[in-house]
């Protein structure tokens, strides 16, 4: 199921992508200044290329100063043209960063919601295979002479009671319709999987030999298709990785949801129950959204805090992902009073172990301890709730 650790990972990934976009936004704005002072080849007036280049360099230096210190001290030689080029670059940069922030925040929320898509597709893969079985049955029966007998057992999946219940389960079918989800868009893939993967599977071969399978036997093969084929076969895993950028993190959640859904089905007129990603989804999404927004809103402040406490390191040399991890950890320690500091530190150390450089764990660990103690001593970190009075 979806948990806070997964949300932290997704928030870090999204904020890292935002930071990279901000770097690109700066470079584009900087290039706009350079372009502003390119010689006008269509002008009838003589162009002083050296002077234009010099003015462009001065304007770019002013823009870089504004970006770093949020203020500009124009040199005496700065004319109105140079000031205008800087002002235009600053406006472009700020507007683009705002757009990027909103876009990445929206995208990360959509990425979480898209876990539902994989969940519903996982449930429907056995039904998709059943469709191929039905097509094969019709084709073979049409080709048989009246003297030949069709072995009904070969087509057990087409009559699988769990599959039929999934197809008849209105809430699931509504979700598929609303989200425009269907395996039909990937029928060439599923046809290949049916022929090369399912029909060669030993558990499926054994299921074909059953005469009038019971509900439990039907459920067992559906679970097998989901657990052993959808989530484990390399070909299908490659397909899902191409479809979902974060499949490595999402697959465990999807598997838990799909397996629990099938296991909870007992037939006898009882419907399935579609599961939520977490028990407190709205609260989790609020946390997820706020963690991202708070980090962005306090980015410069947190960058300065990290720089101050890592004096033995040049801030520009610290890996970008480490800076993101540290700033997001500060945001959580300061703005989420119900989360213990130790939990925050341990969680973000784990993220650094899996998503950053080999030496990051030690660096992030040591710096977070220093930051936590310093912010707590200054009264910036204030924890509330049972067991949190000591801020530990």
Short mmCIF file of C-alpha atoms in Angstrom, two decimals:
data_model
loop_
_atom_site.label_atom_id
_atom_site.label_comp_id
_atom_site.label_asym_id
_atom_site.label_seq_id
_atom_site.Cartn_x
_atom_site.Cartn_y
_atom_site.Cartn_z
CA UNK A 1 0.00 0.00 0.00
CA UNK A 2 1.01 3.63 -0.45
CA UNK A 3 3.00 4.94 2.53
CA UNK A 4 4.84 8.08 3.58
CA UNK A 5 8.22 6.64 2.55
CA UNK A 6 7.01 6.22 -1.02
CA UNK A 7 5.57 9.73 -0.98
CA UNK A 8 8.88 11.14 0.26
CA UNK A 9 10.67 9.38 -2.59
CA UNK A 10 8.22 10.77 -5.13
CA UNK A 11 8.47 14.27 -3.65
CA UNK A 12 12.29 14.14 -3.82
CA UNK A 13 12.19 12.86 -7.40
CA UNK A 14 9.78 15.61 -8.47
CA UNK A 15 11.71 18.35 -6.69
CA UNK A 16 14.98 17.10 -8.19
CA UNK A 17 13.38 17.35 -11.65
CA UNK A 18 12.14 20.85 -10.78
CA UNK A 19 15.66 21.90 -9.71
CA UNK A 20 17.03 20.67 -13.02
CA UNK A 21 14.36 22.64 -14.87
CA UNK A 22 15.25 25.76 -12.87
CA UNK A 23 18.88 25.36 -13.96
CA UNK A 24 17.70 25.12 -17.57
CA UNK A 25 15.42 28.15 -17.11
CA UNK A 26 18.42 30.17 -15.87
CA UNK A 27 20.54 29.12 -18.85
CA UNK A 28 17.77 30.05 -21.30
CA UNK A 29 17.28 33.46 -19.64
CA UNK A 30 21.04 33.99 -19.67
CA UNK A 31 21.17 33.11 -23.36
CA UNK A 32 18.38 35.61 -24.03
CA UNK A 33 20.69 38.34 -22.71
CA UNK A 34 23.47 37.15 -25.02
CA UNK A 35 21.05 37.14 -27.95
CA UNK A 36 19.88 40.65 -27.01
CA UNK A 37 23.37 41.97 -27.69
CA UNK A 38 24.03 40.11 -30.92
CA UNK A 39 24.84 42.41 -33.86
CA UNK A 40 21.78 43.27 -35.93
CA UNK A 41 22.75 42.06 -39.41
CA UNK A 42 19.81 43.92 -40.97
CA UNK A 43 20.75 47.28 -39.47
CA UNK A 44 21.97 50.03 -41.77
CA UNK A 45 23.96 51.45 -38.86
CA UNK A 46 27.51 50.17 -38.18
CA UNK A 47 27.61 47.55 -35.39
CA UNK A 48 30.37 47.43 -32.76
CA UNK A 49 30.49 43.67 -32.10
CA UNK A 50 33.11 43.99 -29.35
CA UNK A 51 31.12 46.61 -27.45
CA UNK A 52 27.91 44.61 -27.77
CA UNK A 53 29.66 41.50 -26.47
CA UNK A 54 31.07 43.43 -23.52
CA UNK A 55 27.64 44.84 -22.66
CA UNK A 56 26.18 41.35 -22.87
CA UNK A 57 28.80 39.98 -20.48
CA UNK A 58 28.17 42.76 -17.95
CA UNK A 59 24.40 42.19 -18.18
CA UNK A 60 24.87 38.45 -17.68
CA UNK A 61 27.04 39.10 -14.60
CA UNK A 62 24.28 41.33 -13.17
CA UNK A 63 21.68 38.67 -13.89
CA UNK A 64 23.80 36.02 -12.16
CA UNK A 65 24.21 38.32 -9.14
CA UNK A 66 20.46 38.85 -8.96
CA UNK A 67 19.89 35.10 -9.20
CA UNK A 68 22.33 34.39 -6.37
CA UNK A 69 21.60 37.28 -4.01
CA UNK A 70 18.12 38.42 -5.11
CA UNK A 71 19.48 41.92 -5.63
CA UNK A 72 21.50 43.79 -8.27
CA UNK A 73 24.19 46.43 -7.91
CA UNK A 74 24.56 47.79 -11.44
CA UNK A 75 28.06 49.01 -12.35
CA UNK A 76 28.49 52.59 -13.50
CA UNK A 77 28.81 51.58 -17.16
CA UNK A 78 25.43 49.84 -17.17
CA UNK A 79 23.11 51.67 -19.55
CA UNK A 80 19.33 51.43 -20.01
CA UNK A 81 19.73 48.74 -22.67
CA UNK A 82 21.69 46.50 -20.33
CA UNK A 83 19.26 47.07 -17.47
CA UNK A 84 16.32 46.25 -19.72
CA UNK A 85 17.93 43.01 -20.88
CA UNK A 86 18.47 41.96 -17.26
CA UNK A 87 14.94 42.95 -16.24
CA UNK A 88 13.49 40.94 -19.16
CA UNK A 89 15.62 37.92 -18.22
CA UNK A 90 14.54 38.13 -14.57
CA UNK A 91 10.87 38.36 -15.56
CA UNK A 92 11.17 35.42 -17.93
CA UNK A 93 13.05 33.34 -15.36
CA UNK A 94 10.59 33.99 -12.53
CA UNK A 95 7.55 33.31 -14.70
CA UNK A 96 9.04 30.10 -16.06
CA UNK A 97 10.04 28.83 -12.61
CA UNK A 98 6.49 29.46 -11.35
CA UNK A 99 5.06 27.55 -14.31
CA UNK A 100 7.51 24.69 -13.79
CA UNK A 101 6.72 24.48 -10.08
CA UNK A 102 2.98 24.24 -10.78
CA UNK A 103 3.56 21.73 -13.57
CA UNK A 104 5.78 19.42 -11.49
CA UNK A 105 3.43 19.59 -8.52
CA UNK A 106 0.49 18.69 -10.74
CA UNK A 107 2.47 15.93 -12.42
CA UNK A 108 3.58 14.30 -9.16
CA UNK A 109 -0.03 14.18 -7.95
CA UNK A 110 -1.06 12.66 -11.28
CA UNK A 111 1.76 10.13 -10.93
CA UNK A 112 0.30 8.98 -7.62
CA UNK A 113 -3.19 8.80 -9.10
CA UNK A 114 -1.85 6.80 -12.06
CA UNK A 115 -1.04 3.96 -9.64
CA UNK A 116 -4.78 3.28 -9.87
CA UNK A 117 -4.36 2.72 -13.61
CA UNK A 118 -1.78 -0.03 -13.11
CA UNK A 119 -3.93 -1.55 -10.35
CA UNK A 120 -6.97 -1.79 -12.63
CA UNK A 121 -4.90 -3.14 -15.52
CA UNK A 122 -3.39 -5.80 -13.26
CA UNK A 123 -6.89 -6.93 -12.26
CA UNK A 124 -7.97 -7.08 -15.89
CA UNK A 125 -5.01 -9.01 -17.35
CA UNK A 126 -6.59 -12.43 -16.57
CA UNK A 127 -9.75 -11.19 -18.34
CA UNK A 128 -7.65 -10.10 -21.31
CA UNK A 129 -6.11 -13.57 -21.48
CA UNK A 130 -9.61 -15.06 -21.20
CA UNK A 131 -10.58 -13.02 -24.27
CA UNK A 132 -7.71 -14.59 -26.24
CA UNK A 133 -8.84 -18.03 -25.03
CA UNK A 134 -12.40 -17.34 -26.26
CA UNK A 135 -11.12 -16.19 -29.66
CA UNK A 136 -8.98 -19.31 -29.95
CA UNK A 137 -11.94 -21.49 -28.96
CA UNK A 138 -14.21 -19.95 -31.61
CA UNK A 139 -11.51 -20.26 -34.24
CA UNK A 140 -10.75 -23.89 -33.48
CA UNK A 141 -14.39 -24.90 -33.27
CA UNK A 142 -15.02 -23.27 -36.63
CA UNK A 143 -12.16 -25.24 -38.16
CA UNK A 144 -13.18 -28.63 -36.73
CA UNK A 145 -15.16 -31.16 -38.70
CA UNK A 146 -18.26 -32.63 -37.04
CA UNK A 147 -16.36 -35.86 -36.20
CA UNK A 148 -13.75 -34.08 -34.08
CA UNK A 149 -14.29 -33.23 -30.41
CA UNK A 150 -13.26 -30.02 -28.70
CA UNK A 151 -11.67 -30.58 -25.31
CA UNK A 152 -13.61 -28.14 -23.15
CA UNK A 153 -10.93 -28.09 -20.43
CA UNK A 154 -8.57 -26.24 -22.78
CA UNK A 155 -10.85 -23.21 -22.46
CA UNK A 156 -11.37 -23.12 -18.69
CA UNK A 157 -10.11 -19.55 -18.41
CA UNK A 158 -12.84 -18.29 -20.73
CA UNK A 159 -15.43 -19.51 -18.19
CA UNK A 160 -13.42 -18.58 -15.09
CA UNK A 161 -15.87 -17.40 -12.42
CA UNK A 162 -13.49 -14.77 -11.00
CA UNK A 163 -12.81 -13.37 -14.47
CA UNK A 164 -16.54 -13.16 -15.18
CA UNK A 165 -17.11 -11.42 -11.85
CA UNK A 166 -14.41 -8.87 -12.70
CA UNK A 167 -16.03 -8.20 -16.07
CA UNK A 168 -19.41 -7.77 -14.36
CA UNK A 169 -18.10 -5.58 -11.53
CA UNK A 170 -19.59 -2.18 -12.39
CA UNK A 171 -17.32 0.06 -10.22
CA UNK A 172 -14.22 -1.41 -11.89
CA UNK A 173 -15.68 -1.08 -15.38
CA UNK A 174 -16.68 2.53 -14.61
CA UNK A 175 -13.12 3.35 -13.56
CA UNK A 176 -11.76 1.76 -16.72
CA UNK A 177 -14.18 3.83 -18.80
CA UNK A 178 -13.51 7.11 -17.00
CA UNK A 179 -9.77 6.64 -17.31
CA UNK A 180 -9.93 5.33 -20.91
CA UNK A 181 -8.09 2.19 -19.77
CA UNK A 182 -8.15 -1.03 -21.72
CA UNK A 183 -5.79 -3.81 -22.68
CA UNK A 184 -7.28 -3.53 -26.18
CA UNK A 185 -4.82 -0.72 -26.89
CA UNK A 186 -2.01 -3.25 -26.35
CA UNK A 187 -3.61 -6.28 -27.98
CA UNK A 188 -0.52 -7.18 -30.01
CA UNK A 189 1.44 -7.36 -26.75
CA UNK A 190 -1.18 -9.37 -24.86
CA UNK A 191 -1.58 -11.76 -27.78
CA UNK A 192 2.15 -12.46 -27.68
CA UNK A 193 2.07 -12.86 -23.89
CA UNK A 194 -0.82 -15.29 -24.20
CA UNK A 195 0.93 -17.46 -26.76
CA UNK A 196 4.48 -17.29 -25.44
CA UNK A 197 4.02 -16.83 -21.69
CA UNK A 198 0.63 -18.05 -20.45
CA UNK A 199 0.32 -21.13 -22.65
CA UNK A 200 3.85 -22.21 -21.68
CA UNK A 201 3.20 -21.74 -17.96
CA UNK A 202 3.04 -24.99 -15.96
CA UNK A 203 0.41 -23.78 -13.51
CA UNK A 204 -1.82 -22.75 -16.40
CA UNK A 205 -1.31 -26.11 -18.12
CA UNK A 206 -2.40 -27.84 -14.91
CA UNK A 207 -5.47 -25.58 -14.72
CA UNK A 208 -6.43 -26.59 -18.27
CA UNK A 209 -6.58 -30.22 -17.19
CA UNK A 210 -9.23 -29.52 -14.53
CA UNK A 211 -12.79 -30.61 -15.18
CA UNK A 212 -15.27 -27.97 -13.97
CA UNK A 213 -12.84 -25.95 -11.80
CA UNK A 214 -14.13 -24.74 -8.43
CA UNK A 215 -14.26 -21.09 -7.44
CA UNK A 216 -11.08 -21.56 -5.39
CA UNK A 217 -9.30 -23.11 -8.36
CA UNK A 218 -10.48 -20.25 -10.57
CA UNK A 219 -9.24 -17.76 -7.98
CA UNK A 220 -5.92 -19.58 -7.70
CA UNK A 221 -5.13 -19.28 -11.41
CA UNK A 222 -6.17 -15.61 -11.48
CA UNK A 223 -3.85 -14.91 -8.54
CA UNK A 224 -1.09 -16.86 -10.27
CA UNK A 225 -1.45 -14.79 -13.45
CA UNK A 226 -1.29 -11.58 -11.45
CA UNK A 227 1.48 -12.51 -9.00
CA UNK A 228 3.74 -14.70 -11.11
CA UNK A 229 3.23 -13.34 -14.62
CA UNK A 230 2.13 -9.71 -14.41
CA UNK A 231 4.59 -8.86 -11.62
CA UNK A 232 7.45 -11.22 -12.33
CA UNK A 233 7.79 -12.10 -15.99
CA UNK A 234 10.64 -10.01 -17.51
CA UNK A 235 8.74 -9.22 -20.72
CA UNK A 236 5.71 -7.86 -18.90
CA UNK A 237 7.93 -6.01 -16.43
CA UNK A 238 9.72 -4.28 -19.30
CA UNK A 239 6.35 -3.28 -20.74
CA UNK A 240 5.23 -1.78 -17.42
CA UNK A 241 8.55 0.03 -16.90
CA UNK A 242 8.10 1.70 -20.28
CA UNK A 243 4.52 2.61 -19.40
CA UNK A 244 5.26 3.84 -15.85
CA UNK A 245 8.43 5.83 -15.19
CA UNK A 246 8.21 4.97 -11.49
CA UNK A 247 7.24 1.31 -11.84
CA UNK A 248 10.09 0.21 -9.55
CA UNK A 249 8.48 2.11 -6.65
CA UNK A 250 4.88 1.63 -7.74
CA UNK A 251 4.86 -2.10 -8.50
CA UNK A 252 4.86 -3.17 -4.85
CA UNK A 253 1.83 -0.98 -4.13
CA UNK A 254 -0.03 -2.23 -7.21
CA UNK A 255 0.73 -5.86 -6.37
CA UNK A 256 -0.55 -5.48 -2.81
CA UNK A 257 -3.79 -3.85 -4.00
CA UNK A 258 -4.46 -6.37 -6.78
CA UNK A 259 -3.71 -9.47 -4.71
CA UNK A 260 -5.78 -8.28 -1.74
CA UNK A 261 -8.70 -7.51 -4.05
CA UNK A 262 -8.75 -11.02 -5.54
CA UNK A 263 -8.16 -12.79 -2.22
CA UNK A 264 -11.07 -10.93 -0.63
CA UNK A 265 -13.51 -12.21 -3.30
CA UNK A 266 -15.62 -15.17 -2.17
CA UNK A 267 -18.33 -15.26 -4.80
CA UNK A 268 -21.87 -16.13 -3.78
CA UNK A 269 -23.16 -12.78 -4.99
CA UNK A 270 -20.61 -10.76 -3.01
CA UNK A 271 -18.99 -8.06 -5.16
CA UNK A 272 -15.34 -7.13 -5.29
CA UNK A 273 -14.12 -4.09 -3.39
CA UNK A 274 -11.76 -1.63 -5.05
CA UNK A 275 -9.13 -0.59 -2.54
CA UNK A 276 -7.74 2.88 -1.84
CA UNK A 277 -4.01 3.49 -2.15
CA UNK A 278 -3.82 4.09 1.60
CA UNK A 279 -6.10 4.13 4.62
CA UNK A 280 -5.82 7.94 4.91
CA UNK A 281 -5.32 8.93 1.30
CA UNK A 282 -6.49 12.55 1.61
CA UNK A 283 -4.21 13.20 4.60
CA UNK A 284 -1.31 11.53 2.80
CA UNK A 285 -1.85 13.61 -0.33
CA UNK A 286 -2.04 16.80 1.77
CA UNK A 287 1.30 15.86 3.35
CA UNK A 288 2.75 15.06 -0.09
CA UNK A 289 1.59 18.34 -1.63
CA UNK A 290 2.61 20.46 1.37
CA UNK A 291 6.09 18.94 1.62
CA UNK A 292 6.78 19.92 -1.99
CA UNK A 293 5.25 23.41 -1.72
CA UNK A 294 6.96 24.26 1.59
CA UNK A 295 10.36 23.19 0.27
CA UNK A 296 9.88 25.37 -2.80
CA UNK A 297 8.62 28.37 -0.81
CA UNK A 298 11.65 28.24 1.50
CA UNK A 299 14.21 27.08 -1.04
CA UNK A 300 16.65 29.99 -0.66
CA UNK A 301 16.46 29.90 3.14
CA UNK A 302 17.09 26.16 3.27
CA UNK A 303 19.91 26.46 0.73
CA UNK A 304 21.57 29.02 3.01
CA UNK A 305 21.12 26.77 6.05
CA UNK A 306 22.72 23.85 4.24
CA UNK A 307 25.58 26.07 3.02
CA UNK A 308 26.22 27.40 6.52
CA UNK A 309 26.40 23.93 8.06
CA UNK A 310 28.55 22.43 5.31
CA UNK A 311 31.39 24.97 5.32
CA UNK A 312 33.95 22.28 4.57
CA UNK A 313 32.06 21.66 1.34
CA UNK A 314 31.49 24.17 -1.43
CA UNK A 315 27.72 24.34 -1.79
CA UNK A 316 28.03 24.17 -5.59
CA UNK A 317 29.96 20.90 -5.28
CA UNK A 318 27.32 19.13 -3.19
CA UNK A 319 25.37 16.73 -5.40
CA UNK A 320 22.06 18.28 -6.48
CA UNK A 321 20.10 15.26 -5.23
CA UNK A 322 21.76 15.61 -1.79
CA UNK A 323 20.76 19.27 -1.59
CA UNK A 324 17.18 18.34 -2.49
CA UNK A 325 17.14 15.61 0.18
CA UNK A 326 18.55 17.96 2.82
CA UNK A 327 16.17 20.83 2.02
CA UNK A 328 13.15 18.54 1.99
CA UNK A 329 14.22 16.99 5.30
CA UNK A 330 14.48 20.48 6.83
CA UNK A 331 10.98 21.29 5.56
CA UNK A 332 9.61 18.14 7.21
CA UNK A 333 11.43 18.70 10.51
CA UNK A 334 10.26 22.30 10.76
CA UNK A 335 6.73 22.24 9.33
CA UNK A 336 5.33 18.82 10.29
CA UNK A 337 5.16 18.88 14.11
CA UNK A 338 3.64 15.41 14.45
CA UNK A 339 6.54 13.64 12.69
CA UNK A 340 9.47 12.80 15.04
CA UNK A 341 12.84 14.22 14.03
CA UNK A 342 14.42 10.76 14.16
CA UNK A 343 11.83 9.45 11.71
CA UNK A 344 12.57 12.29 9.29
CA UNK A 345 16.34 11.76 9.52
CA UNK A 346 16.11 7.99 9.09
CA UNK A 347 13.71 8.24 6.16
CA UNK A 348 15.79 10.74 4.20
CA UNK A 349 19.00 8.82 4.91
CA UNK A 350 17.32 5.77 3.35
CA UNK A 351 16.41 7.84 0.31
CA UNK A 352 20.01 9.05 -0.02
CA UNK A 353 21.26 5.44 0.17
CA UNK A 354 19.09 4.39 -2.76
CA UNK A 355 18.97 7.48 -4.95
CA UNK A 356 22.19 9.45 -4.46
CA UNK A 357 25.96 9.02 -4.64
CA UNK A 358 27.83 6.24 -2.76
CA UNK A 359 29.14 8.66 -0.13
CA UNK A 360 25.84 10.45 0.35
CA UNK A 361 24.56 8.36 3.25
CA UNK A 362 27.39 9.44 5.55
CA UNK A 363 27.26 13.05 4.39
CA UNK A 364 23.47 13.38 4.66
CA UNK A 365 23.43 11.52 7.99
CA UNK A 366 26.04 13.75 9.59
CA UNK A 367 24.60 17.00 8.26
CA UNK A 368 21.00 16.18 9.19
CA UNK A 369 22.05 15.49 12.78
CA UNK A 370 23.82 18.86 12.93
CA UNK A 371 20.90 20.67 11.31
CA UNK A 372 18.33 19.03 13.61
CA UNK A 373 20.27 19.91 16.77
CA UNK A 374 20.89 23.49 15.64
CA UNK A 375 17.29 24.15 14.56
CA UNK A 376 15.95 22.57 17.76
CA UNK A 377 18.29 24.72 19.90
CA UNK A 378 17.04 27.83 18.10
CA UNK A 379 13.43 26.80 18.72
CA UNK A 380 12.73 26.46 15.00
CA UNK A 381 11.80 22.78 15.36
CA UNK A 382 8.81 22.39 17.65
CA UNK A 383 7.20 18.99 17.93
CA UNK A 384 3.78 18.36 19.37
CA UNK A 385 1.80 15.28 20.21
CA UNK A 386 2.22 12.30 22.45
CA UNK A 387 5.83 11.19 22.76
CA UNK A 388 7.18 14.17 20.82
CA UNK A 389 7.74 16.75 23.54
CA UNK A 390 11.49 16.09 23.60
CA UNK A 391 11.69 16.64 19.83
CA UNK A 392 13.34 13.23 19.43
#
